């Protein structure tokens, strides 16, 4: 039995333990999350306590309880085994320190919502005045460090941007970075709001040439399921795309083949990044969990929601900007399916790190496979 078969069998046995209602629940949540993402603007809403079986963890010292991942005895390809560019996205200082020292990693995306967190003034206002300026300086310092490590530095833009966000908006933050001579090499764009914001900067008469050299990579949250959508993403400025996580292997293969036949070379040669590891976000909520409980101190933290199947789903509170993401309990793992991954001919592979410790990041990049994983939609329809 191949390693892959064993793993998929293992996954089946895990899902076999669930009731049929339990099997449906993540799908329902995903559909709901899709609906939210597809709506034009962020909506204020609370995580649905009835659906996720919300446990009040806000008062529990904000600890992410399931701290350590257990790893299976199987392993997949290490990041260096692929012999192709590998990018990672990081959300914590510990993850950043770890990947800076990883030779196999050629590109690091830092999340705008997770680094350069401004101080709070005496009145409790975050990122005002001097504190706001320091934010660009703090991010510039990290970008310089990534460059010194010989890697490309990408900035992953925030998932939700409101006019009421504390501190400077993404646009003025970018302008600040360009002014400091520390522009990122690329932006990882996750919403159409951000895509339009970036194109606004280009067409405006700011005389800012800096942004023309920043590559625009669209994440899987900007849907491009077919050639028409891909061509629309290109019009929005996409220079690189990410394989949609909702498509299975065959659908990804068909999409890439169809894109390659397009007459426009900018489209037919569109490079793709492919996610091979990461806890997938199930839902993004624009409310602040803290504001409704203890009051918000604008610090980022991890919390946990336990669903009715007793699964702990990590919740990341990005209180730099006061929004939250609920992640799937199990991470997506595809780095042990080298044949399938290679046949999709991605130009770059990506590992998204969110809840992992630095030690776990190192293990995963070395090919270790966590015990509980998901294949997402990738293996759907494959037997
Ligand atoms: Zn908050």
CSV table of C-alpha atoms and ligand atoms in Angstrom, one decimal, residues 288 290-291 296 298 319 322, ligand 1:
chain,number,residue,atom,x,y,z
A,288,UNK,CA,-13.9,41.9,17.7
A,290,UNK,CA,-12.5,41.0,22.8
A,291,UNK,CA,-14.5,44.2,22.5
A,296,UNK,CA,-9.8,45.3,23.3
A,298,UNK,CA,-5.3,45.7,20.2
A,319,UNK,CA,-6.7,42.8,17.0
A,322,UNK,CA,-9.9,43.8,15.2
B,1,LIG,ZN1,-10.0,43.8,19.0
